[in-house]
mmCIF file of C-alpha atoms in Angstrom:
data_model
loop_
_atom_site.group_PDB
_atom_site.id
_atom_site.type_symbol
_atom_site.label_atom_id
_atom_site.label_comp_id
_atom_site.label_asym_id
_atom_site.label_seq_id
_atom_site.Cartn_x
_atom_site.Cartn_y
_atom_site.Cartn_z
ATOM 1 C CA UNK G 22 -3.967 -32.377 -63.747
ATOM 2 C CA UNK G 23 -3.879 -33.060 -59.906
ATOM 3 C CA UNK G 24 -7.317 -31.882 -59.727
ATOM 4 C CA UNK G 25 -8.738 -33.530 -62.427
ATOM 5 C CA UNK G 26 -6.989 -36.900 -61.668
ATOM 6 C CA UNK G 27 -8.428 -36.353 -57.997
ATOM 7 C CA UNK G 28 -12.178 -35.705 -59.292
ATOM 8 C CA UNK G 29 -12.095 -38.711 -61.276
ATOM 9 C CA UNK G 30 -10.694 -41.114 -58.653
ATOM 10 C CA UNK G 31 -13.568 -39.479 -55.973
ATOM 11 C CA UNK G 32 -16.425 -40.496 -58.325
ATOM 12 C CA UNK G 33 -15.042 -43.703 -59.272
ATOM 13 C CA UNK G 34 -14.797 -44.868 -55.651
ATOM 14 C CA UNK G 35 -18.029 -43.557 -54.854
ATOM 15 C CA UNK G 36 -19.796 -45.664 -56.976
ATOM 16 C CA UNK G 37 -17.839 -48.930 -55.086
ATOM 17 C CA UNK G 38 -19.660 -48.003 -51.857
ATOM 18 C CA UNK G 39 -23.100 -49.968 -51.284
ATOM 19 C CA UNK G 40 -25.443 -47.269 -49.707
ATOM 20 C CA UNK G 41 -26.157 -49.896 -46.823
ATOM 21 C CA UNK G 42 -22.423 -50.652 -46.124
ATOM 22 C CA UNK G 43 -22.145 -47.130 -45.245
ATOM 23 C CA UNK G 44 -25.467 -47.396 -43.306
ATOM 24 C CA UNK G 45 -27.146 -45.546 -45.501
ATOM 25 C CA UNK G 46 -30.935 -46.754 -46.868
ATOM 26 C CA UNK G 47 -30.667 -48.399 -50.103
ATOM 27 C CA UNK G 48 -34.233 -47.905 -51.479
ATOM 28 C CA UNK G 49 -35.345 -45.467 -54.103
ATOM 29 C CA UNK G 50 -34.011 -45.418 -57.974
ATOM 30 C CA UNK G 51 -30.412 -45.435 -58.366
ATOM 31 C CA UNK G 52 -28.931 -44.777 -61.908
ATOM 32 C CA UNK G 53 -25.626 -45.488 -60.111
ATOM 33 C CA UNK G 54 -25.065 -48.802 -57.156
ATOM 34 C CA UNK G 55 -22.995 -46.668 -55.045
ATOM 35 C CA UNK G 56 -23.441 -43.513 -53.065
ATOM 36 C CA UNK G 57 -24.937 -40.377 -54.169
ATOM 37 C CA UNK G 58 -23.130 -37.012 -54.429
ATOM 38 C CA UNK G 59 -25.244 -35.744 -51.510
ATOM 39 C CA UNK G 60 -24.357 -39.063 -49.836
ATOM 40 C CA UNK G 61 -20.760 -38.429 -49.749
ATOM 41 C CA UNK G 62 -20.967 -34.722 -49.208
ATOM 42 C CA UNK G 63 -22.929 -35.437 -45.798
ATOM 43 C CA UNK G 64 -21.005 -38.679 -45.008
ATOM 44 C CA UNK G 65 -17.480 -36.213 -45.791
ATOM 45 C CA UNK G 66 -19.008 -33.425 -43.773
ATOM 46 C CA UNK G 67 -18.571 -30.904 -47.000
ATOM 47 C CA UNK G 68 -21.152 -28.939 -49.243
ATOM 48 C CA UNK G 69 -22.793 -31.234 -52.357
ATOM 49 C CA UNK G 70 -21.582 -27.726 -54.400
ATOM 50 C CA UNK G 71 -18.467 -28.552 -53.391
ATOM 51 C CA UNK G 72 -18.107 -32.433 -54.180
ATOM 52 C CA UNK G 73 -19.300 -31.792 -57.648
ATOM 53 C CA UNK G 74 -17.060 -29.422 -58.631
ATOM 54 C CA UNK G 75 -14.124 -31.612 -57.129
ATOM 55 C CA UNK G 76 -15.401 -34.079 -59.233
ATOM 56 C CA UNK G 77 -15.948 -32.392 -62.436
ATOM 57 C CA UNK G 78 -12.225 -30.754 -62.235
ATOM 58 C CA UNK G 79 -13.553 -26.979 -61.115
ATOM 59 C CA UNK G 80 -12.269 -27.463 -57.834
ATOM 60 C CA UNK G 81 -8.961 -27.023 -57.228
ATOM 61 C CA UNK G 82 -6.218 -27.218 -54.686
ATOM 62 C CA UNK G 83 -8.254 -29.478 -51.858
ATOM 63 C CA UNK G 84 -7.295 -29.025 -48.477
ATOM 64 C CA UNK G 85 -5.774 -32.420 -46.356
ATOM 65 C CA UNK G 86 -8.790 -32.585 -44.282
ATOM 66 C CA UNK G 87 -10.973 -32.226 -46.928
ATOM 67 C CA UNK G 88 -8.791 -35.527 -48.625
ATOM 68 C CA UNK G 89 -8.850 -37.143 -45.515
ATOM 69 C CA UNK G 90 -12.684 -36.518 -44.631
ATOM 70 C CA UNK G 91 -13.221 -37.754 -48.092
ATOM 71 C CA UNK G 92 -11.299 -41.027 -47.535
ATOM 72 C CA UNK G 93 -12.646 -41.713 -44.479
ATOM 73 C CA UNK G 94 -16.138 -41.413 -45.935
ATOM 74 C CA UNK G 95 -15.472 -44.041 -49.108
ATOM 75 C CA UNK G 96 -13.611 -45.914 -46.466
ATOM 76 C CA UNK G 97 -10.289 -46.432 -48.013
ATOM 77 C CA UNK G 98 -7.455 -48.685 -47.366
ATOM 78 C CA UNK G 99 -4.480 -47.964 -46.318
ATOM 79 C CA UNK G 100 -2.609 -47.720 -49.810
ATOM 80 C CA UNK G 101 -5.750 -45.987 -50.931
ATOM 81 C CA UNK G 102 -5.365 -43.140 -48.641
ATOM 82 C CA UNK G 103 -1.985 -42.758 -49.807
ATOM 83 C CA UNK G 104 -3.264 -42.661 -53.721
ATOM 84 C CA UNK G 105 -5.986 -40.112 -53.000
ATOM 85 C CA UNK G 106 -3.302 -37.661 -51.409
ATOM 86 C CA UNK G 107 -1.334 -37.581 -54.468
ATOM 87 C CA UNK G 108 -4.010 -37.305 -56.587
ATOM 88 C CA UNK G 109 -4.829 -33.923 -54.846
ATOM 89 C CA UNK G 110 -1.237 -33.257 -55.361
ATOM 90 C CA UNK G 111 -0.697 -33.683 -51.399
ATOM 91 C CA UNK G 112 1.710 -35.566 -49.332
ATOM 92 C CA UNK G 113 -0.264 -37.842 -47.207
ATOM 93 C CA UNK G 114 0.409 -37.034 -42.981
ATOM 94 C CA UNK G 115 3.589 -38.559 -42.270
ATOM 95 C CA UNK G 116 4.482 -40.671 -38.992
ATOM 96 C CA UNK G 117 4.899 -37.642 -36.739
ATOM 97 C CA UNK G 118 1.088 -36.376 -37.207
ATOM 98 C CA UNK G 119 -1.983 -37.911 -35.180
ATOM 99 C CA UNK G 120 -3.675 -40.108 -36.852
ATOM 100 C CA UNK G 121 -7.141 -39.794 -38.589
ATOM 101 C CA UNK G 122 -7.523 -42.901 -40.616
ATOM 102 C CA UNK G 123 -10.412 -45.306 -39.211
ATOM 103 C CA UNK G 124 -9.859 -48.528 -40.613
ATOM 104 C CA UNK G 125 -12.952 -50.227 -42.947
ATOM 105 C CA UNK G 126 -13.483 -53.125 -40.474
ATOM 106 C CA UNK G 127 -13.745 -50.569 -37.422
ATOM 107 C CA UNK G 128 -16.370 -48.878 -39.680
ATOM 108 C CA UNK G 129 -18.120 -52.163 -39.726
ATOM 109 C CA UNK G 130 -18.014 -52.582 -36.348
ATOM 110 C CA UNK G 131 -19.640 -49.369 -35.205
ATOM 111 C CA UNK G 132 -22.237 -49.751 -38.142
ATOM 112 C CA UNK G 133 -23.850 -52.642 -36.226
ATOM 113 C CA UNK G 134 -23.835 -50.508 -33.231
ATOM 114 C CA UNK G 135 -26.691 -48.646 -34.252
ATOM 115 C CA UNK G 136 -28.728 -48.418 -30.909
ATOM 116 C CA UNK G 137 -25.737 -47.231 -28.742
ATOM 117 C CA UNK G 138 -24.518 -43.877 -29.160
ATOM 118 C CA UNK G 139 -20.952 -44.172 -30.420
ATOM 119 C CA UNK G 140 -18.085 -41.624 -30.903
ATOM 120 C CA UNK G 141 -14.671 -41.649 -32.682
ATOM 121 C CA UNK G 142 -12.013 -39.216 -31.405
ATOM 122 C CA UNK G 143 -8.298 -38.830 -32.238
ATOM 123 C CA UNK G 144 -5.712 -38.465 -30.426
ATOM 124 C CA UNK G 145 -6.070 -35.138 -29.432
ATOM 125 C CA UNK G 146 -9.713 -35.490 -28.087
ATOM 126 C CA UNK G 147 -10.879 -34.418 -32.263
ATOM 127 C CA UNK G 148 -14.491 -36.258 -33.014
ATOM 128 C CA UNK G 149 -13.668 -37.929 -36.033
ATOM 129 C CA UNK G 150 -17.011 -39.680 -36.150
ATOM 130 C CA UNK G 151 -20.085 -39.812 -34.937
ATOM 131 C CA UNK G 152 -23.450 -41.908 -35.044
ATOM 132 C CA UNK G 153 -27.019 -40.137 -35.003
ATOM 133 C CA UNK G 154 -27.774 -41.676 -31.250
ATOM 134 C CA UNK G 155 -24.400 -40.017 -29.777
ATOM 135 C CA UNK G 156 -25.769 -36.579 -32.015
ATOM 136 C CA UNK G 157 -28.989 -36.895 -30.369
ATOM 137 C CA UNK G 158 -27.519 -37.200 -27.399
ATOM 138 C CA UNK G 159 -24.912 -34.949 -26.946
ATOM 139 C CA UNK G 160 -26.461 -32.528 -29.895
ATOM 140 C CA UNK G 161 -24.692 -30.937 -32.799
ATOM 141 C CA UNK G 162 -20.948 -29.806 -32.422
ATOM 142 C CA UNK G 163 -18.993 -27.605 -34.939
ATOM 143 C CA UNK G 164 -15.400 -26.277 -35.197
ATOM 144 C CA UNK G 165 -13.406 -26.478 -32.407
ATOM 145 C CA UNK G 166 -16.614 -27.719 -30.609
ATOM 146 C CA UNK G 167 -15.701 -30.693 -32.055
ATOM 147 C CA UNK G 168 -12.376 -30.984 -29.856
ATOM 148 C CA UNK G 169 -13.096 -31.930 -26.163
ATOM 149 C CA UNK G 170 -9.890 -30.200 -24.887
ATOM 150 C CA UNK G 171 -11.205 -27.323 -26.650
ATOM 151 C CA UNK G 172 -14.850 -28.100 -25.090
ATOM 152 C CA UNK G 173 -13.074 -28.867 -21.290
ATOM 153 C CA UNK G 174 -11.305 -25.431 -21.287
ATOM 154 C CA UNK G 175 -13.020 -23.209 -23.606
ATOM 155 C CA UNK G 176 -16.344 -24.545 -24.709
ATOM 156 C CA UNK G 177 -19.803 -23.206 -24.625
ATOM 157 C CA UNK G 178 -20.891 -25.996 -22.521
ATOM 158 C CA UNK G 179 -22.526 -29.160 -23.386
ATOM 159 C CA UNK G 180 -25.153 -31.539 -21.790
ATOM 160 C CA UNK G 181 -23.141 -33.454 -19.068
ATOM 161 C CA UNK G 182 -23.093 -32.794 -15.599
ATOM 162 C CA UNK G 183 -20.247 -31.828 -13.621
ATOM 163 C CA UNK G 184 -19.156 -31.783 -10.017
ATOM 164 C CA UNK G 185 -16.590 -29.106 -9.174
ATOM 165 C CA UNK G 186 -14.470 -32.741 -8.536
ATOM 166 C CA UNK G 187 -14.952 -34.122 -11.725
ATOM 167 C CA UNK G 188 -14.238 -31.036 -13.324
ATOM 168 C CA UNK G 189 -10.768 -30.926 -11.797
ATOM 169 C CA UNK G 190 -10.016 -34.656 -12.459
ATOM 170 C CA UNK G 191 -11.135 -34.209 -16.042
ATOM 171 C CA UNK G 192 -9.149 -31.206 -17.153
ATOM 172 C CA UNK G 193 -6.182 -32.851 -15.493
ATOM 173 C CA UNK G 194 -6.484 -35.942 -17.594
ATOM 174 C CA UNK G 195 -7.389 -34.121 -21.172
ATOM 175 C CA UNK G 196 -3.927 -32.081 -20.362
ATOM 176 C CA UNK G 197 -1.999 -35.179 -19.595
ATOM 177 C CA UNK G 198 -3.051 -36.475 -22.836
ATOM 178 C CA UNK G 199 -2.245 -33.601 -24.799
ATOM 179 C CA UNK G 200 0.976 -33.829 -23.193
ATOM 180 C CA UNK G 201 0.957 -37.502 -24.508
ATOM 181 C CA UNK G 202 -0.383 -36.917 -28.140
ATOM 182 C CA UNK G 203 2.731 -33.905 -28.413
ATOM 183 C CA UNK G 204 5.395 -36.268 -27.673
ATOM 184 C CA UNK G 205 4.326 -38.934 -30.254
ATOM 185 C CA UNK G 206 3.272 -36.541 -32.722
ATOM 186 C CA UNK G 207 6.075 -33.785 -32.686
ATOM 187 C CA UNK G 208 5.310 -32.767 -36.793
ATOM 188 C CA UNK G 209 1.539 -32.056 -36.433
ATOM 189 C CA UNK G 210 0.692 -28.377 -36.651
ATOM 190 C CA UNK G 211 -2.716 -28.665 -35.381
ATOM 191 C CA UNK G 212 -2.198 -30.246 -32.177
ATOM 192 C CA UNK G 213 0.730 -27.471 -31.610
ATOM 193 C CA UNK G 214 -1.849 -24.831 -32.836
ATOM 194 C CA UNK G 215 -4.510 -26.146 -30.342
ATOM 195 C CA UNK G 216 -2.225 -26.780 -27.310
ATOM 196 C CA UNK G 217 -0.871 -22.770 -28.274
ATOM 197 C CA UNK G 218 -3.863 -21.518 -28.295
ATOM 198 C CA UNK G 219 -5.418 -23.559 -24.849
ATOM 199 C CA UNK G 220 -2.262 -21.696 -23.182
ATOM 200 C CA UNK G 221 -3.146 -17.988 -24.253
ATOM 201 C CA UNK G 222 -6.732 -18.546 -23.721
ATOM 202 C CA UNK G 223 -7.120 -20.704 -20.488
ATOM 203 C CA UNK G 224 -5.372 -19.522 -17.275
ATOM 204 C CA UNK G 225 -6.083 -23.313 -15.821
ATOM 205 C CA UNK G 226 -4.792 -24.908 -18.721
ATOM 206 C CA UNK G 227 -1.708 -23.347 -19.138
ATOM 207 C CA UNK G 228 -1.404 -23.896 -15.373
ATOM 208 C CA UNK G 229 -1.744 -27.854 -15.446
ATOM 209 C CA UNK G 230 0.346 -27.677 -18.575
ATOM 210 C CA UNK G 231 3.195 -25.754 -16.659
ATOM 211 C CA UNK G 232 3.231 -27.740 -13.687
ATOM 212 C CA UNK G 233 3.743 -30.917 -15.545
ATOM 213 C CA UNK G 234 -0.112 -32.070 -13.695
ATOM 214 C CA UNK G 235 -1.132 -35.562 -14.726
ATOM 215 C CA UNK G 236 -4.440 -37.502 -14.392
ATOM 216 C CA UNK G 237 -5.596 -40.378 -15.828
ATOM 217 C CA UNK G 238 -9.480 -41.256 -17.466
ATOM 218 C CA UNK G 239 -11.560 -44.314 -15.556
ATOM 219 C CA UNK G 240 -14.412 -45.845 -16.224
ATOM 220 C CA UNK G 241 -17.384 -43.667 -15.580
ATOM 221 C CA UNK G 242 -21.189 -42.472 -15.576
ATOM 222 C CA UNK G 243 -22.395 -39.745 -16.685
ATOM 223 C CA UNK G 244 -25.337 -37.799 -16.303
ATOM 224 C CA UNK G 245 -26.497 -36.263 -19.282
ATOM 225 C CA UNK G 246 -29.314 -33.614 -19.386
ATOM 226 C CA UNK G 247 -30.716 -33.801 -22.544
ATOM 227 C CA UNK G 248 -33.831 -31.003 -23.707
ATOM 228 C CA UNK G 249 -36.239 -33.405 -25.217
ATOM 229 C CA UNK G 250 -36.134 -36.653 -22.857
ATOM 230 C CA UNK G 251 -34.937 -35.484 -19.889
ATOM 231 C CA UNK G 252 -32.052 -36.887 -18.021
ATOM 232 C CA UNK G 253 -29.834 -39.889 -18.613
ATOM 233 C CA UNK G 254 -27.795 -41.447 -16.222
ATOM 234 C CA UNK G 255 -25.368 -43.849 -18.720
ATOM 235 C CA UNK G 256 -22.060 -45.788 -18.072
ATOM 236 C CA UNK G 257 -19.028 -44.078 -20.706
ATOM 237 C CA UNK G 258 -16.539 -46.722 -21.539
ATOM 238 C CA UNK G 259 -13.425 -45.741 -24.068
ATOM 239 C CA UNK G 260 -12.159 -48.893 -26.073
ATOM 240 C CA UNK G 261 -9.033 -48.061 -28.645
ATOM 241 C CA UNK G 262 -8.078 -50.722 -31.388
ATOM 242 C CA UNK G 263 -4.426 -51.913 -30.753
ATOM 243 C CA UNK G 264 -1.778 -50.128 -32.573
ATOM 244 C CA UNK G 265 -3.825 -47.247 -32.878
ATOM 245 C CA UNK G 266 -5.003 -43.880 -30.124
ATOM 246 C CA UNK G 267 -8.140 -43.393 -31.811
ATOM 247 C CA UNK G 268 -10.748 -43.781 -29.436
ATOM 248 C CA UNK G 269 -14.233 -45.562 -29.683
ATOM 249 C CA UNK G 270 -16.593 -43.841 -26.812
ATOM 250 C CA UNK G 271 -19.725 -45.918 -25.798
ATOM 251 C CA UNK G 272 -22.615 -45.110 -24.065
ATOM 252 C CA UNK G 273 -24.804 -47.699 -22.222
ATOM 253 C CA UNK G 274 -27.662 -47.459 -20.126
ATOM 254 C CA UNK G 275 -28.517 -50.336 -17.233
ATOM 255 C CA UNK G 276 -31.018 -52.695 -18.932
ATOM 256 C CA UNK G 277 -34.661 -52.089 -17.741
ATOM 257 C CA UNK G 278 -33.896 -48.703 -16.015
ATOM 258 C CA UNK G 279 -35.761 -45.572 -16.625
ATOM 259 C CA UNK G 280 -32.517 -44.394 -18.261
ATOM 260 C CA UNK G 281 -32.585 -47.604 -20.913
ATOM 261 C CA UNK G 282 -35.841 -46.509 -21.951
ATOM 262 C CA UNK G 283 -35.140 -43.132 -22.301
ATOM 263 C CA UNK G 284 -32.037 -44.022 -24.672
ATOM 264 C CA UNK G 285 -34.920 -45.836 -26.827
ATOM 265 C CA UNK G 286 -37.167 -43.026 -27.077
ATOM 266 C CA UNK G 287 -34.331 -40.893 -28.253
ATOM 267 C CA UNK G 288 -33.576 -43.494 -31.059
ATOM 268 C CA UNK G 289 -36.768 -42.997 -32.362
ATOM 269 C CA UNK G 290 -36.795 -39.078 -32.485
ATOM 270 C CA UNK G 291 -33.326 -39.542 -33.997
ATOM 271 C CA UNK G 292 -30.820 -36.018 -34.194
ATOM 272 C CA UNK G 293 -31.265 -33.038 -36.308
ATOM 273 C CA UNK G 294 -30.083 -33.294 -39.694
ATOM 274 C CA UNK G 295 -26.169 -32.711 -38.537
ATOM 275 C CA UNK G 296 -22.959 -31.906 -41.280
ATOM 276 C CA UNK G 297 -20.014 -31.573 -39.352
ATOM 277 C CA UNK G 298 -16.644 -30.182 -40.387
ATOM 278 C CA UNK G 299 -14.623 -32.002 -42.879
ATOM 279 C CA UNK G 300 -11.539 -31.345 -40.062
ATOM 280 C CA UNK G 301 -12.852 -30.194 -36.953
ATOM 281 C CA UNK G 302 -9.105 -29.586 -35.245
ATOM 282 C CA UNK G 303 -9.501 -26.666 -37.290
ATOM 283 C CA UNK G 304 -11.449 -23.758 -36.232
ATOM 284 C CA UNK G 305 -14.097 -24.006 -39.264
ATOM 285 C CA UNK G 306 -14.843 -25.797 -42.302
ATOM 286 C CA UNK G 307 -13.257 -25.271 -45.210
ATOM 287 C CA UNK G 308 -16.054 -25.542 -47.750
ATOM 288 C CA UNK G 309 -20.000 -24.506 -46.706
ATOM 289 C CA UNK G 310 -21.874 -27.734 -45.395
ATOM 290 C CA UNK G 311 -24.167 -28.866 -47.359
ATOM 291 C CA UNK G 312 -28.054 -28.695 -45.191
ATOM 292 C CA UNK G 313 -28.145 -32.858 -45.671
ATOM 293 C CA UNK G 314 -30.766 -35.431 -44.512
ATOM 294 C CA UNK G 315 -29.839 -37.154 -41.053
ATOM 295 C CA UNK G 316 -26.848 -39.353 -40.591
ATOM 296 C CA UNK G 317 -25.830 -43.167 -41.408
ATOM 297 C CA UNK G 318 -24.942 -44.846 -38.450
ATOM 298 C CA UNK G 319 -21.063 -43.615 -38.871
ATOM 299 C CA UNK G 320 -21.637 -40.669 -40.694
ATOM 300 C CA UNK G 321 -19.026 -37.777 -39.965
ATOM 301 C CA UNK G 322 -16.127 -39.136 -37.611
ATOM 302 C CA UNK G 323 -12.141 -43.150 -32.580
ATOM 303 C CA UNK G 324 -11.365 -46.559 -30.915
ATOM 304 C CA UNK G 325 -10.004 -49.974 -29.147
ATOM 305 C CA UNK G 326 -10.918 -53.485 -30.176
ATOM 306 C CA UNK G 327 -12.372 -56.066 -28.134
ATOM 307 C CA UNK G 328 -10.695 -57.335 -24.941
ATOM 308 C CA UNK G 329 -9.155 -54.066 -24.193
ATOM 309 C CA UNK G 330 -9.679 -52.349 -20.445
ATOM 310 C CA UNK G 331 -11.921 -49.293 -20.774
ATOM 311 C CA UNK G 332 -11.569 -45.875 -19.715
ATOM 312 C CA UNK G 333 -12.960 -43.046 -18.849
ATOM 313 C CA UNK G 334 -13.308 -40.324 -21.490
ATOM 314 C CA UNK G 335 -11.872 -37.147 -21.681
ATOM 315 C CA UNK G 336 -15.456 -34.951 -22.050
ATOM 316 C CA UNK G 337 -19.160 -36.004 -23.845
#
């Protein structure tokens, strides 16, 4: 009954979201005035397969990020999110958990940033969403890619440039606030599970995390060496919406600079067609991604409002 109860609710709040208020092109023939299947499977981050059968009752037992990806994606409220958990026969994160919801007028907000790459992280560094100028920029990122502790300590490597100082200074801040986000989220498995698994895995990280090291992010540039435009020198602020740690990361470029107008060129080329996972604190998706068309301007999934300080982020 959960299941089929879920399903229902899914496709009936899909059809409530206008294609353009998710940043999404409205043309074409639409039998329906809300999104498409294959719009909210690439907006969730989750295969098309997979969205049907959730909605036709075949799919059972959904997992919470799959819910929350979901919710995010036919940008719920509040009381919503709540409604959709039980549905799936969940109990919605409670108090002690980090928080993943991004508010509908903070999706509105970074829809009309369409020309600056933006990022949304959690509280634990997670991307929660991104736009297709920060996926151009910084290129695709899956599984715990997608964390930036995970990137700082672990990771493959990404596209900004690093000093041996900088380096330092960053891990020293991204373990200070993992230190933060484990006080004010004692109940949330994940974070436990990633700060666990930072300490068997990083000899640096477990030694900050021992020594009780702190650091703190400031405003910044960055250097970013990207394969297709060539390098791009760009301020990184970090605004976060009060009452909230998600974090909204901005990237800017000095008007009339080399750097601006290599920003515009890589607006035009755009990313790769980009399906991230549905909960990317997790080491893989739950479901196959679907191979969808490029992203709305706040497809897949951090913030401060206006008239907050910025700071410096912890990693690209």
């Amino acid at each position: 009954m959960a299941s089929t109860d879920f399903g229902r609710t899914v496709r009936r709040w899909r059809d409530r979201v206008a294609p353009e208020a998710a940043g999404l092109p409205a043309g074409g023939h639409r039998r329906a005035p809300g999104l498409r299947r294959e719009e909210l499977a690439m907006l969730a981050g989750i295969s098309v397969d997979y969205v049907t059968r959730l909605e036709q009752g075949r799919a059972e037992n959904p997992s919470e990020q799959v819910v929350e990806a979901l919710g995010r994606a036919l940008r719920v409220s509040p009381a919503e999110r709540e409604h959709l958990f039980h549905t799936a026969g969940l109990v919605p994160p409670g108090r002690g958990t980090v928080p993943a919801y991004i508010a509908p007028s903070v999706h509105r907000m970074l829809d009309r940033l369409t020309s600056t790459p933006v990022a949304v992280s959690d509280a634990s560094w997670t991307l929660l969403l991104t736009n297709p100028l920060y996926t151009a920029l910084m290129g695709e990122r899956h599984g715990r890619e997608r964390n930036g502790a995970w990137r700082a300590f672990l990771g493959s490597g990404g596209r900004v440039r690093h000093t041996p100082e900088s380096r330092r200074a960053l891990e020293a801040a991204v373990t200070a606030d993992l230190r933060m986000a484990a006080s004010r989220y004692p109940a949330d498995r994940r974070l436990r599970q990633l700060i666990a698994d930072l300490r068997a895995n990083s000899a640096r990280f477990a030694e900050l995390w021992d020594s009780g090291a702190v650091g703190h992010h400031e405003a910044s540039r960055k250097t970013i060496d990207h394969p297709q435009v060539g390098p791009l020198t760009l301020d990184c602020d970090v605004l976060t919406v009060a009452g909230t740690d998600l974090r909204i990361m901005i990237y800017t470029a000095e008007p009339g600079t080399q750097d601006a107008d290599r920003l515009e060129l890589l607006a035009v080329l755009g990313p790769q067609p980009l399906v991230a996972d549905p909960d990317p604190r997790e080491p893989g998706p739950t479901e196959k991604p679907s191979s969808s068309p490029s992203q709305s301007p706040t497809a897949l999934a951090t913030r401060r409002a206006p008239g907050e300080s910025p700071t410096r982020p912890a990693e690209g």
